[in-house]
Tab-separated table of C-alpha atoms in Angstrom:
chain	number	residue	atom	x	y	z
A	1	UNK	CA	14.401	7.381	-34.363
A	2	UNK	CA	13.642	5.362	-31.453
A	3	UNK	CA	15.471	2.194	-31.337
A	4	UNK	CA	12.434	0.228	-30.747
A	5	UNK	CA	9.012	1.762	-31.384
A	6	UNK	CA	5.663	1.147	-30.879
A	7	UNK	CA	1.991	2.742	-31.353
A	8	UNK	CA	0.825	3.211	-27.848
A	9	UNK	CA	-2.825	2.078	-29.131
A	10	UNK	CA	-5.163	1.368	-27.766
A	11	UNK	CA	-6.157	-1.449	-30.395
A	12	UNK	CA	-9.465	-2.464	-29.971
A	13	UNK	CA	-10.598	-5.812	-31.621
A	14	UNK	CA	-13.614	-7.934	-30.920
A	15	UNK	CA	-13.687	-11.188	-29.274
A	16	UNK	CA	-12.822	-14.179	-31.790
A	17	UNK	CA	-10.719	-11.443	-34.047
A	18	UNK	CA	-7.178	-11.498	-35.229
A	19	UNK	CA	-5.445	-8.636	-33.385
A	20	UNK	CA	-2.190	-7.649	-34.948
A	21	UNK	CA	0.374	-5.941	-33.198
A	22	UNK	CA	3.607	-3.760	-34.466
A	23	UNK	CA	7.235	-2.874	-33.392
A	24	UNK	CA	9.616	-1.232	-35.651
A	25	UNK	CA	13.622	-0.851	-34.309
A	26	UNK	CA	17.111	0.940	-35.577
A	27	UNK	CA	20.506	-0.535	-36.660
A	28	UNK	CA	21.440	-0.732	-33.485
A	29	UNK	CA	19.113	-3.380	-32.450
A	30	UNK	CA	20.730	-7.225	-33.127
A	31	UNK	CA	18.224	-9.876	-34.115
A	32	UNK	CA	17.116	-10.995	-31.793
A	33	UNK	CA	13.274	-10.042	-30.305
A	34	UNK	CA	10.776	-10.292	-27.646
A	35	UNK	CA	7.026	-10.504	-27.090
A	36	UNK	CA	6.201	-9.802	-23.829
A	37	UNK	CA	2.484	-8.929	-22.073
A	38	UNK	CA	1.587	-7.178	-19.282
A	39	UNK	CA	-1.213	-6.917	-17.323
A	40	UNK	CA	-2.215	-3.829	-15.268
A	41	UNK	CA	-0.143	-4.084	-12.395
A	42	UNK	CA	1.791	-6.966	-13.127
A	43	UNK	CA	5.227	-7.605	-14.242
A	44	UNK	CA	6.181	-8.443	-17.777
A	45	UNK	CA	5.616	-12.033	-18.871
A	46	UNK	CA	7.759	-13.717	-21.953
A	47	UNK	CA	5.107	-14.639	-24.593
A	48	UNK	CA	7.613	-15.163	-27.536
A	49	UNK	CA	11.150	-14.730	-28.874
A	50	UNK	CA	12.204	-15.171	-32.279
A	51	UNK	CA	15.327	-14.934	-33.450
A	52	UNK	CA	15.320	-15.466	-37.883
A	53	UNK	CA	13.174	-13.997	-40.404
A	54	UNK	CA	10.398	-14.778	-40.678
A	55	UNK	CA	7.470	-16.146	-38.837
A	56	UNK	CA	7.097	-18.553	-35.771
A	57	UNK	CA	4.102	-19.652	-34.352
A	58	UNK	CA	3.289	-20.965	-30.766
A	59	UNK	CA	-0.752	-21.611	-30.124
A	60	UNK	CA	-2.440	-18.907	-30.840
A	61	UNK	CA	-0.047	-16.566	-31.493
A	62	UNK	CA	2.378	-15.800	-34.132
A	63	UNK	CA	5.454	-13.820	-34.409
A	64	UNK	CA	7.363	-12.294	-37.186
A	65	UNK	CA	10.387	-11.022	-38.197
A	66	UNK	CA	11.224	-9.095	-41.380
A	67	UNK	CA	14.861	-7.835	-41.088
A	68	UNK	CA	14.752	-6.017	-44.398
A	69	UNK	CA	11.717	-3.607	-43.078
A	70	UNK	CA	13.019	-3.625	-39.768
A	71	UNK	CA	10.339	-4.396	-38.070
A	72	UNK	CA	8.686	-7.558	-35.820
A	73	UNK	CA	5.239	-7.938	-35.270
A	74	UNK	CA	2.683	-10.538	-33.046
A	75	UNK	CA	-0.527	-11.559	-34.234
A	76	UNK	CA	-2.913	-13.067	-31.929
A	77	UNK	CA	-5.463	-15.633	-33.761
A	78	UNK	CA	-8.825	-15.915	-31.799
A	79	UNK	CA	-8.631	-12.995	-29.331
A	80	UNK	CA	-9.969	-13.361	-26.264
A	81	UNK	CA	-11.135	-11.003	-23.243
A	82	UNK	CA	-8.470	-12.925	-21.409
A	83	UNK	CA	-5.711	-11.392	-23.935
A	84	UNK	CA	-6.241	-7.910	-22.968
A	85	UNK	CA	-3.278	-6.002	-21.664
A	86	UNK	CA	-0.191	-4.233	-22.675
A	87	UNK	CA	1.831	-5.960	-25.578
A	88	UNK	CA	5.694	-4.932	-25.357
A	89	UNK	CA	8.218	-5.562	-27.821
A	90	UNK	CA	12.066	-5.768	-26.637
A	91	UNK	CA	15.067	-6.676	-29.161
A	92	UNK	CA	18.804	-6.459	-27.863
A	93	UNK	CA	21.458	-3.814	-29.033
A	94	UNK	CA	24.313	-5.109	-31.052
A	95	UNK	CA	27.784	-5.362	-29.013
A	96	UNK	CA	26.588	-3.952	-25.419
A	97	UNK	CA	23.384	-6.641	-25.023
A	98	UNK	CA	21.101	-3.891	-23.477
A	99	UNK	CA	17.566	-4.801	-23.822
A	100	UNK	CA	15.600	-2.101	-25.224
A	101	UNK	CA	11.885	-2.204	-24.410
A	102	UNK	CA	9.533	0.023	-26.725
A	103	UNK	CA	6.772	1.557	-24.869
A	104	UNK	CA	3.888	-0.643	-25.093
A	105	UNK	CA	0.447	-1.310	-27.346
A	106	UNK	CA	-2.548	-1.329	-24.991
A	107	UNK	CA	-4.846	-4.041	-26.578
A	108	UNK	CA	-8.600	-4.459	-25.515
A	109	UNK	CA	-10.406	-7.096	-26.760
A	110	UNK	CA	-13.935	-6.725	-26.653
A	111	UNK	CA	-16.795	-9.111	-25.515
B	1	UNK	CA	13.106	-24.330	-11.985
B	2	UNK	CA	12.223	-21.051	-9.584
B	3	UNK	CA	11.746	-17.819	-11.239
B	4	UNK	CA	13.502	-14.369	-10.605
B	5	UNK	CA	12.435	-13.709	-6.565
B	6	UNK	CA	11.893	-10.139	-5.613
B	7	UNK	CA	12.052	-8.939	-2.268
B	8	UNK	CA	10.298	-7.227	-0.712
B	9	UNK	CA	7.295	-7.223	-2.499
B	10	UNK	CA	5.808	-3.902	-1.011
B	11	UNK	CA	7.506	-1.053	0.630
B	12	UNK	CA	6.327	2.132	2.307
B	13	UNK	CA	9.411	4.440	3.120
B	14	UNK	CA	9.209	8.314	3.820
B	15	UNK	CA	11.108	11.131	1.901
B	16	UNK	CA	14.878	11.165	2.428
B	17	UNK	CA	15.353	7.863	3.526
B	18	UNK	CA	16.814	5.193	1.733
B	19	UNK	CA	15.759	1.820	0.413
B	20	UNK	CA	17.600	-1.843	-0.861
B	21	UNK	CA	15.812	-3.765	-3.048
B	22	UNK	CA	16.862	-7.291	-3.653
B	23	UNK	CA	16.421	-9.621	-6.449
B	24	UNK	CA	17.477	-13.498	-6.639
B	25	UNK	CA	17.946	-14.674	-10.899
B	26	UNK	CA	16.684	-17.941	-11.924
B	27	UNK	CA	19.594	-20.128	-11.304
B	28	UNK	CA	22.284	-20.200	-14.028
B	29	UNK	CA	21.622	-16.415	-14.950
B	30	UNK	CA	24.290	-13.993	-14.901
B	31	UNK	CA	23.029	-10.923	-16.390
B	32	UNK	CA	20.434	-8.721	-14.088
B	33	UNK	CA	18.745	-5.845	-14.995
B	34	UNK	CA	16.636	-3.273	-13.084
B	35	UNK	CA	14.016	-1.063	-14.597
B	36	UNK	CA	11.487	1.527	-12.959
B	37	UNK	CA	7.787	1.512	-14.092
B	38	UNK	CA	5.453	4.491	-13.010
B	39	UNK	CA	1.565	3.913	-13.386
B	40	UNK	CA	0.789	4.355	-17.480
B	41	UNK	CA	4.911	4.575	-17.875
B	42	UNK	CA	6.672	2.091	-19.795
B	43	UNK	CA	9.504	0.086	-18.489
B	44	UNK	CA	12.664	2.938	-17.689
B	45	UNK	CA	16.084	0.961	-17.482
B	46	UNK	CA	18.309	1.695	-14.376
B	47	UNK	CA	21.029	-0.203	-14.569
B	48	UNK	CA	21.853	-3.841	-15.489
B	49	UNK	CA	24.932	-6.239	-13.882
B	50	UNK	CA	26.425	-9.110	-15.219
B	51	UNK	CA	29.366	-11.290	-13.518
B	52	UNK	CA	29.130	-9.015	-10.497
B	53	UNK	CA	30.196	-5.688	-12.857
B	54	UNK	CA	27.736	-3.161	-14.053
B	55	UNK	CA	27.595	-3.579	-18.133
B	56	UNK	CA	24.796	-0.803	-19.028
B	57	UNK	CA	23.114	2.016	-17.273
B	58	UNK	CA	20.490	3.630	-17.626
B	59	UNK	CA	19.701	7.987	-17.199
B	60	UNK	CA	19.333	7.789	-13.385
B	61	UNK	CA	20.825	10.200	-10.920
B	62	UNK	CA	23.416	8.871	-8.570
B	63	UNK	CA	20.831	8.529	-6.056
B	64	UNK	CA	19.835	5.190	-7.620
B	65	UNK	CA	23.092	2.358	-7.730
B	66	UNK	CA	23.390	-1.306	-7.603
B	67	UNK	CA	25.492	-4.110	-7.476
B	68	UNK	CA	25.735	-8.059	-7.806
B	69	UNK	CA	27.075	-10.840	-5.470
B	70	UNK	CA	29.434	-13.305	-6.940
B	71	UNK	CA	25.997	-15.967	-6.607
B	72	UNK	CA	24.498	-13.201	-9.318
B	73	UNK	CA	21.937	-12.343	-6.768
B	74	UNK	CA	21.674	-8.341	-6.893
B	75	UNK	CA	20.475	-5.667	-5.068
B	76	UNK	CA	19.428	-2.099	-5.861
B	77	UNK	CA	19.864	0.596	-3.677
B	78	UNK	CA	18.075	4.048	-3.746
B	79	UNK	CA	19.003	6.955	-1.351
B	80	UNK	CA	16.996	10.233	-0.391
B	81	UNK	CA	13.900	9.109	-1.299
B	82	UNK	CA	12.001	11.464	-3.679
B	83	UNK	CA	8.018	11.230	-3.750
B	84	UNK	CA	8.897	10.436	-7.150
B	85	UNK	CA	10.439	8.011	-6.885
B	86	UNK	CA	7.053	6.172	-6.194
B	87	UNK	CA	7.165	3.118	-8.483
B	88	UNK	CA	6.836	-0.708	-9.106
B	89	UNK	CA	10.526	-1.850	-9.873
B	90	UNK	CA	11.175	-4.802	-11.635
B	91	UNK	CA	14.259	-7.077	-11.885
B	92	UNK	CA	14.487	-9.327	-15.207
B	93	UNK	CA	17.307	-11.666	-15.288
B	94	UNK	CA	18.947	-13.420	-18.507
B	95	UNK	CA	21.752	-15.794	-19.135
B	96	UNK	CA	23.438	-13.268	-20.579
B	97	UNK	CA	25.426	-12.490	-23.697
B	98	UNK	CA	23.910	-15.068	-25.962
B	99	UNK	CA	20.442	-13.243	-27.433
B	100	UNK	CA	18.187	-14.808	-24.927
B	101	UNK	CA	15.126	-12.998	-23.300
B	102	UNK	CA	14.945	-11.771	-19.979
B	103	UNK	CA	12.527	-12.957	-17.209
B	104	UNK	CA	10.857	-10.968	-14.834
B	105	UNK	CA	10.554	-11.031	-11.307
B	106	UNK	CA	7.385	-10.188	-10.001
B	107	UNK	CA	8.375	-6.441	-8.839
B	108	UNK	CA	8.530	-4.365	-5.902
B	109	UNK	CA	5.772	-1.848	-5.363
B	110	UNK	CA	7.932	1.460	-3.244
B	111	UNK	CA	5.339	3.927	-2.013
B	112	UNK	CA	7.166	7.249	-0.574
B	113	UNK	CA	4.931	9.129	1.550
């Protein structure tokens, strides 16, 4: 198992939509997590971190954390053309602190 | 409060020469980390530094090494450039240790011809 995982997508949802967006991870990732986006050919940008189980919301979007299942997900209320791009999830490993990026879900919002 | 500064921000270098990269943290980070994007890729992790020693490395050949100033500023050097080495390289820097997220610089694009 990959110790953070994601479904490469693309997830396609239309404008106004809720798009909902997945990241399982190992033992060996601690508890804390990372939303980050990234737009085609830009660097990485820190959408939102959360940290307890969970959710925790910040505008329109909404993280959540559910330790038991192992997995973290971001749901983005009202999608937007705007909120295209690559969604990455990130947690840290337990005892080294290496950040461990999954892949990546491509998300296109359609007009 | 200023971001993580990459320099340069574009590079054009030729095969088998060599290349530093440098990359200032937002002030008050200790922990850097360097990772290698190719186009479609997701984020591969070279190497990251933290109080000037190397903590965690990634699966790069020797070819590709680092190291971090006592100011946490880092660099990142690669030697004998490989076409494939072609890549945007990014520098994210944390305060390090406590659970917090990284922030990322915003790259620098290497083109090997």
């Amino acid at each position: 198992q990959k110790e953070v995982e994601q479904n490469s997508g693309p997830l396609s949802v239309p404008e106004g939509a809720i798009a909902s967006l997945n990241c399982t991870y190992s033992d060996r990732v601690s508890q804390s997590f990372f939303w980050y986006r990234q737009y085609s050919g830009k660097s990485p940008e820190l959408i939102m971190s959360i940290y307890s189980n969970g959710d925790k919301e910040d505008g329109r979007f909404t993280a959540q954390l559910n330790k038991a299942s192992q997995y973290v997900s971001l749901l983005i209320r009202d999608s937007q053309p705007s909120d295209s791009a690559t969604y990455l999830c990130a947690g840290i490993t337990s005892g080294t602190y290496k950040y461990i990026f999954g892949t990546g879900t491509r998300l296109k919002v359609l007009a | 409060k200023a971001g993580v500064t990459q320099t340069p921000r574009y590079l054009i270098k030729t095969r088998g020469q060599q290349v530093t990269l440098s990359c200032s943290p937002i002030s008050g980070h200790r922990s850097v980390s360097w990772y290698q994007q190719t186009p479609g890729q997701g984020l591969q992790f070279l190497f990251e530094y933290f109080s000037e020693t190397q903590r965690n490395k990634g699966n790069f050949p020797g070819r590709f090494s680092g190291r971090q100033f006592s100011n946490s500023r880092s660099e990142m050097n690669v030697s004998t450039l490989e076409l494939g080495d072609s890549a945007l390289y990014l520098c994210a820097s944390s305060v390090g240790g406590d659970g917090q997220p990284q922030h990322f610089g915003d790259g620098t694009r290497l083109s090997i011809l």
